[in-house]
Short mmCIF file of C-alpha atoms in Angstrom, two decimals:
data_model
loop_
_atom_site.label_atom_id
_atom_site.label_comp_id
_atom_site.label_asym_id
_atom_site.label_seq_id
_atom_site.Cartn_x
_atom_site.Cartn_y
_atom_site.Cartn_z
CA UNK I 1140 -28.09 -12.85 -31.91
CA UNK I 1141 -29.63 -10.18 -33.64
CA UNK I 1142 -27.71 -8.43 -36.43
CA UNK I 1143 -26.74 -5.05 -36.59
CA UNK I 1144 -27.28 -4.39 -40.54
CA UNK I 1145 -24.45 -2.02 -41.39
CA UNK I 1146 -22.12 -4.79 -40.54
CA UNK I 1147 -23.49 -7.52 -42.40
CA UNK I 1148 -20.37 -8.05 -44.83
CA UNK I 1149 -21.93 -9.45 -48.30
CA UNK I 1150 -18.87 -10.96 -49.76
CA UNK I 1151 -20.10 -13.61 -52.54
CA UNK I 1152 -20.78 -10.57 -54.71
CA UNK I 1153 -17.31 -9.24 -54.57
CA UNK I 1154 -14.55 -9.81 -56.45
CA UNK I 1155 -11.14 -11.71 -55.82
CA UNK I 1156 -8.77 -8.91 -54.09
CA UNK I 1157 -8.58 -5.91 -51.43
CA UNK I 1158 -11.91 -4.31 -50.17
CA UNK I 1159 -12.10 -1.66 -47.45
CA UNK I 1160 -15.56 -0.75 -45.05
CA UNK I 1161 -15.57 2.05 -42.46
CA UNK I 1162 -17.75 1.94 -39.52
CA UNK I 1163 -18.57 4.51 -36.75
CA UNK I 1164 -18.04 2.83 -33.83
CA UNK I 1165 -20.40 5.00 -31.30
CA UNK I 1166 -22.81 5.46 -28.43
CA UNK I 1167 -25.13 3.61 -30.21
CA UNK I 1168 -23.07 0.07 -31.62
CA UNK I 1169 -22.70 -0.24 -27.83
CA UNK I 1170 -26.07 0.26 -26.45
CA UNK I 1171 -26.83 -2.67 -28.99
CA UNK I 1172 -25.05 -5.18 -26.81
CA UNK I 1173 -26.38 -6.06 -23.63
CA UNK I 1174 -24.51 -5.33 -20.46
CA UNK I 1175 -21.44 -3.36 -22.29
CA UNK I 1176 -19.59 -1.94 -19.89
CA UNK I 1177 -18.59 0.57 -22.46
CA UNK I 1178 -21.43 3.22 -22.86
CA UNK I 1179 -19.52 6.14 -24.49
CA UNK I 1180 -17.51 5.94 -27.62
CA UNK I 1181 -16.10 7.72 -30.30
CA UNK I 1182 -14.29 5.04 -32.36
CA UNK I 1183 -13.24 4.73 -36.31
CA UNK I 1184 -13.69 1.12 -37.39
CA UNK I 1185 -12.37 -0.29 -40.87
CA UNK I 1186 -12.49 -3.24 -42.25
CA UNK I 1187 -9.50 -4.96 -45.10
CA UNK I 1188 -11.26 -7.98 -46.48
CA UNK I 1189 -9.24 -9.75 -48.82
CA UNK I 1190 -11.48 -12.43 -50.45
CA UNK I 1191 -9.39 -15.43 -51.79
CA UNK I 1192 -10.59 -18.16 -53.90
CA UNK I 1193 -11.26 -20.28 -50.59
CA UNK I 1194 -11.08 -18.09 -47.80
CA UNK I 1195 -11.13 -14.33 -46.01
CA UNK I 1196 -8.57 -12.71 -44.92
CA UNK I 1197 -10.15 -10.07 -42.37
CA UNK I 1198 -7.92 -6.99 -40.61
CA UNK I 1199 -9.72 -5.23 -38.11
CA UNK I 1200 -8.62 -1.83 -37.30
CA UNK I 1201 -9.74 0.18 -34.28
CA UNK I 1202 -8.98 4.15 -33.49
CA UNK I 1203 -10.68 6.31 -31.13
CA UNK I 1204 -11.59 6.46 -27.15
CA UNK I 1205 -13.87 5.02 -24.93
CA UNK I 1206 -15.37 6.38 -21.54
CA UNK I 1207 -14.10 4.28 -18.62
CA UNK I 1208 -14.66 4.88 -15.03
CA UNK I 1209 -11.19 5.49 -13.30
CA UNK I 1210 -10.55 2.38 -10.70
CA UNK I 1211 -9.05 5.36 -8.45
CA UNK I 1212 -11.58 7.84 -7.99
CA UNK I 1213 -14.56 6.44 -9.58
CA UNK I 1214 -14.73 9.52 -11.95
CA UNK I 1215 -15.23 8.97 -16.14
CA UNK I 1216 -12.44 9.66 -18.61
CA UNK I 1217 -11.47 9.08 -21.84
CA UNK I 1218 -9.13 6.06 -22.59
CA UNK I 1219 -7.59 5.73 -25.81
CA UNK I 1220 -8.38 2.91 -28.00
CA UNK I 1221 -5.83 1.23 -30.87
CA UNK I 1222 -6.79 -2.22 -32.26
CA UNK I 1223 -5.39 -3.84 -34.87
CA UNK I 1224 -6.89 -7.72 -35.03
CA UNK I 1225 -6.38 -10.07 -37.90
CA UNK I 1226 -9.37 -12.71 -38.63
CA UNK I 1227 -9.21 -16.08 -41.58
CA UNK I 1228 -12.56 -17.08 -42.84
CA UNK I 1229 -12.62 -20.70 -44.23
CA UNK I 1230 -15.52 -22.35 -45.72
CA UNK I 1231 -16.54 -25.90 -44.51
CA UNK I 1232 -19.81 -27.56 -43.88
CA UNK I 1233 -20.83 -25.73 -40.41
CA UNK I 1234 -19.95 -22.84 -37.95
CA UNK I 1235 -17.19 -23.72 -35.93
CA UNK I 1236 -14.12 -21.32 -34.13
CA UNK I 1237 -10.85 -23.25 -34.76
CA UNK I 1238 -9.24 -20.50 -32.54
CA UNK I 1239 -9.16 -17.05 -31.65
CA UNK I 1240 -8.08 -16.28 -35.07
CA UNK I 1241 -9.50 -18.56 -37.73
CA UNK I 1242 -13.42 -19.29 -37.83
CA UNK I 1243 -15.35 -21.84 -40.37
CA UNK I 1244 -18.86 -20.85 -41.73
CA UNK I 1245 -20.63 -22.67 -43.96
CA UNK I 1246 -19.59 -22.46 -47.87
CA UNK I 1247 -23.54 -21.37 -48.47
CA UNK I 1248 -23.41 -18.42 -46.12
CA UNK I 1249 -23.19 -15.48 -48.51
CA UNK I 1250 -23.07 -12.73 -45.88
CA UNK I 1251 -20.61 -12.42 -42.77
CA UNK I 1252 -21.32 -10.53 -39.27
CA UNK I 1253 -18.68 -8.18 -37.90
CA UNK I 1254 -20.23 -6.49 -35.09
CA UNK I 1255 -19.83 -9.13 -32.44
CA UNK I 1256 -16.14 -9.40 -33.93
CA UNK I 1257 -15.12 -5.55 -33.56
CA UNK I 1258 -16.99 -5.70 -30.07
CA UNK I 1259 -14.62 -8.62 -28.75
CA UNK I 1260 -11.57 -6.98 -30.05
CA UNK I 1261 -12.89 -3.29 -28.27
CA UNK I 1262 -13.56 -4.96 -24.82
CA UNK I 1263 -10.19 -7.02 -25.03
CA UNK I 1264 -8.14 -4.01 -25.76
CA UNK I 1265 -9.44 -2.20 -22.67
CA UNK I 1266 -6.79 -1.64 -19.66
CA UNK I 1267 -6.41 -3.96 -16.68
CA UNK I 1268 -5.73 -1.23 -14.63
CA UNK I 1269 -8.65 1.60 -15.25
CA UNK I 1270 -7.01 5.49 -13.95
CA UNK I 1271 -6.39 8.50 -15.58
CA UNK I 1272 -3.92 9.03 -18.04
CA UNK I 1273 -2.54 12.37 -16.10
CA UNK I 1274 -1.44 15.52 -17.87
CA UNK I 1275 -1.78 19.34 -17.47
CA UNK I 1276 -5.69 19.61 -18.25
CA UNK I 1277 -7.89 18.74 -15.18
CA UNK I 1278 -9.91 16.10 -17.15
CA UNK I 1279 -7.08 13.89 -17.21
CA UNK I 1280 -5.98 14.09 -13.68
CA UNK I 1281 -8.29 11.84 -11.04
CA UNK I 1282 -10.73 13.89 -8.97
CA UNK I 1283 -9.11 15.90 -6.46
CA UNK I 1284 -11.53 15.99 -3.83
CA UNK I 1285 -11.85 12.13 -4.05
CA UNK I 1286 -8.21 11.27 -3.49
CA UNK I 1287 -8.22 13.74 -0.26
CA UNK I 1288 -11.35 11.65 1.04
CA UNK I 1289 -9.74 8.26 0.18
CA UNK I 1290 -6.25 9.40 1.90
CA UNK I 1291 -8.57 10.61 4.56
CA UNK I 1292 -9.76 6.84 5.13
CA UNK I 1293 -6.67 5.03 4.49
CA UNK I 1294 -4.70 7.01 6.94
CA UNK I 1295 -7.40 6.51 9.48
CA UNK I 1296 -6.79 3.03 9.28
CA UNK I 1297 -4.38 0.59 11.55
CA UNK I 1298 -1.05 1.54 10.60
CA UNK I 1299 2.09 -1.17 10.41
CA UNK I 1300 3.43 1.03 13.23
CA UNK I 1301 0.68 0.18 15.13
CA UNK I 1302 0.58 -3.10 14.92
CA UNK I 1303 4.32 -3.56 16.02
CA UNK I 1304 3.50 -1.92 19.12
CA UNK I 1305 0.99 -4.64 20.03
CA UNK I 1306 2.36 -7.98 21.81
CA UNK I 1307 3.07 -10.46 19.98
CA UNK I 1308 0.95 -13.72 20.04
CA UNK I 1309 2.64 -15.68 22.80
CA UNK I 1310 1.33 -19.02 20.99
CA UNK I 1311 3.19 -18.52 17.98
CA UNK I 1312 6.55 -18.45 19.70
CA UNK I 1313 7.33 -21.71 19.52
CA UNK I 1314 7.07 -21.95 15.81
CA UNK I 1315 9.75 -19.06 15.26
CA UNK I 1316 12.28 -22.08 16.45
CA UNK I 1317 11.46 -24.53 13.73
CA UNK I 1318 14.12 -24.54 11.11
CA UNK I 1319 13.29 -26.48 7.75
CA UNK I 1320 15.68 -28.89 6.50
CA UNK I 1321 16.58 -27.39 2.62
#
């Protein structure tokens, strides 16, 4: 993967203790990963490092929004964004993921990529459920006109009311009978 220089972390020249980096977490981080679905952004990143003698300690903090497209009306809004993502950095002989939260790298690496990291925890912290957040201003609220055309095409649909009124399958009849034995 190519690297996205500002976030190329060169921690064998700093010293033992607490060091901070701020990113800007924008239009253009995104466009540098293939296929985001995230295309809009206006996002704070910062970065704790606290070297140790034999390890990192990284905190990843997130604040900010994103534009999403509402599942509802297929209109774009602004979703709010808070991550907060804890990382350990050992050294060993090779690169290797332990788990989600502790990674090897070799003990001659003297730099460390965060982009990739900070894009994981962004994607992750997006909603399940996509729709707008709702309030007084319009931009929050889902597209009026869109809801009236999507009532418009659920209501023309087959109603359970409807249904009932249909006969019922005279083949299935004799399976109403069967009781199971609990």
């Amino acid at each position: 993967m190519k690297t996205l220089k500002p976030f190329e972390i060169a921690f064998v020249g700093l010293s033992t203790g607490v060091h901070e980096f701020s990113f800007d977490l924008n239009d253009d981080f995104f466009s540098f990963f293939e296929g985001s679905e995230i295309s809009r952004a206006a996002l704070k990143g910062t970065l704790i490092l606290l070297k140790k003698n034999n390890m990192l300690d990284l905190e990843f903090i997130v604040e900010g929004k994103v534009e999403l497209n509402c599942d509802r009306c297929l209109d774009p809004y602004w979703q709010s964004i808070e991550v907060k993502q804890m990382l350990y950095v050992k050294f060993g002989d090779r690169f290797e993921e332990q788990s989600d939260e502790v990674v090897i790298i070799p003990s001659t690496e003297s730099h460390l990529e965060v982009a990739q990291y900070f894009y994981e925890y962004i994607i992750l912290s997006l909603p399940g459920k996509r729709i707008h957040p709702g309030g007084p201003a319009p931009e929050d609220n889902c597209d009026a006109q869109s809801l009236a055309q999507l009532e418009k095409y659920l209501s023309d649909n087959p109603s359970k009311e409807n249904q009932e009124d249909k006969p019922a399958d005279s083949r299935w009849d004799a399976l109403k009978n069967l009781k199971f034995n609990n």
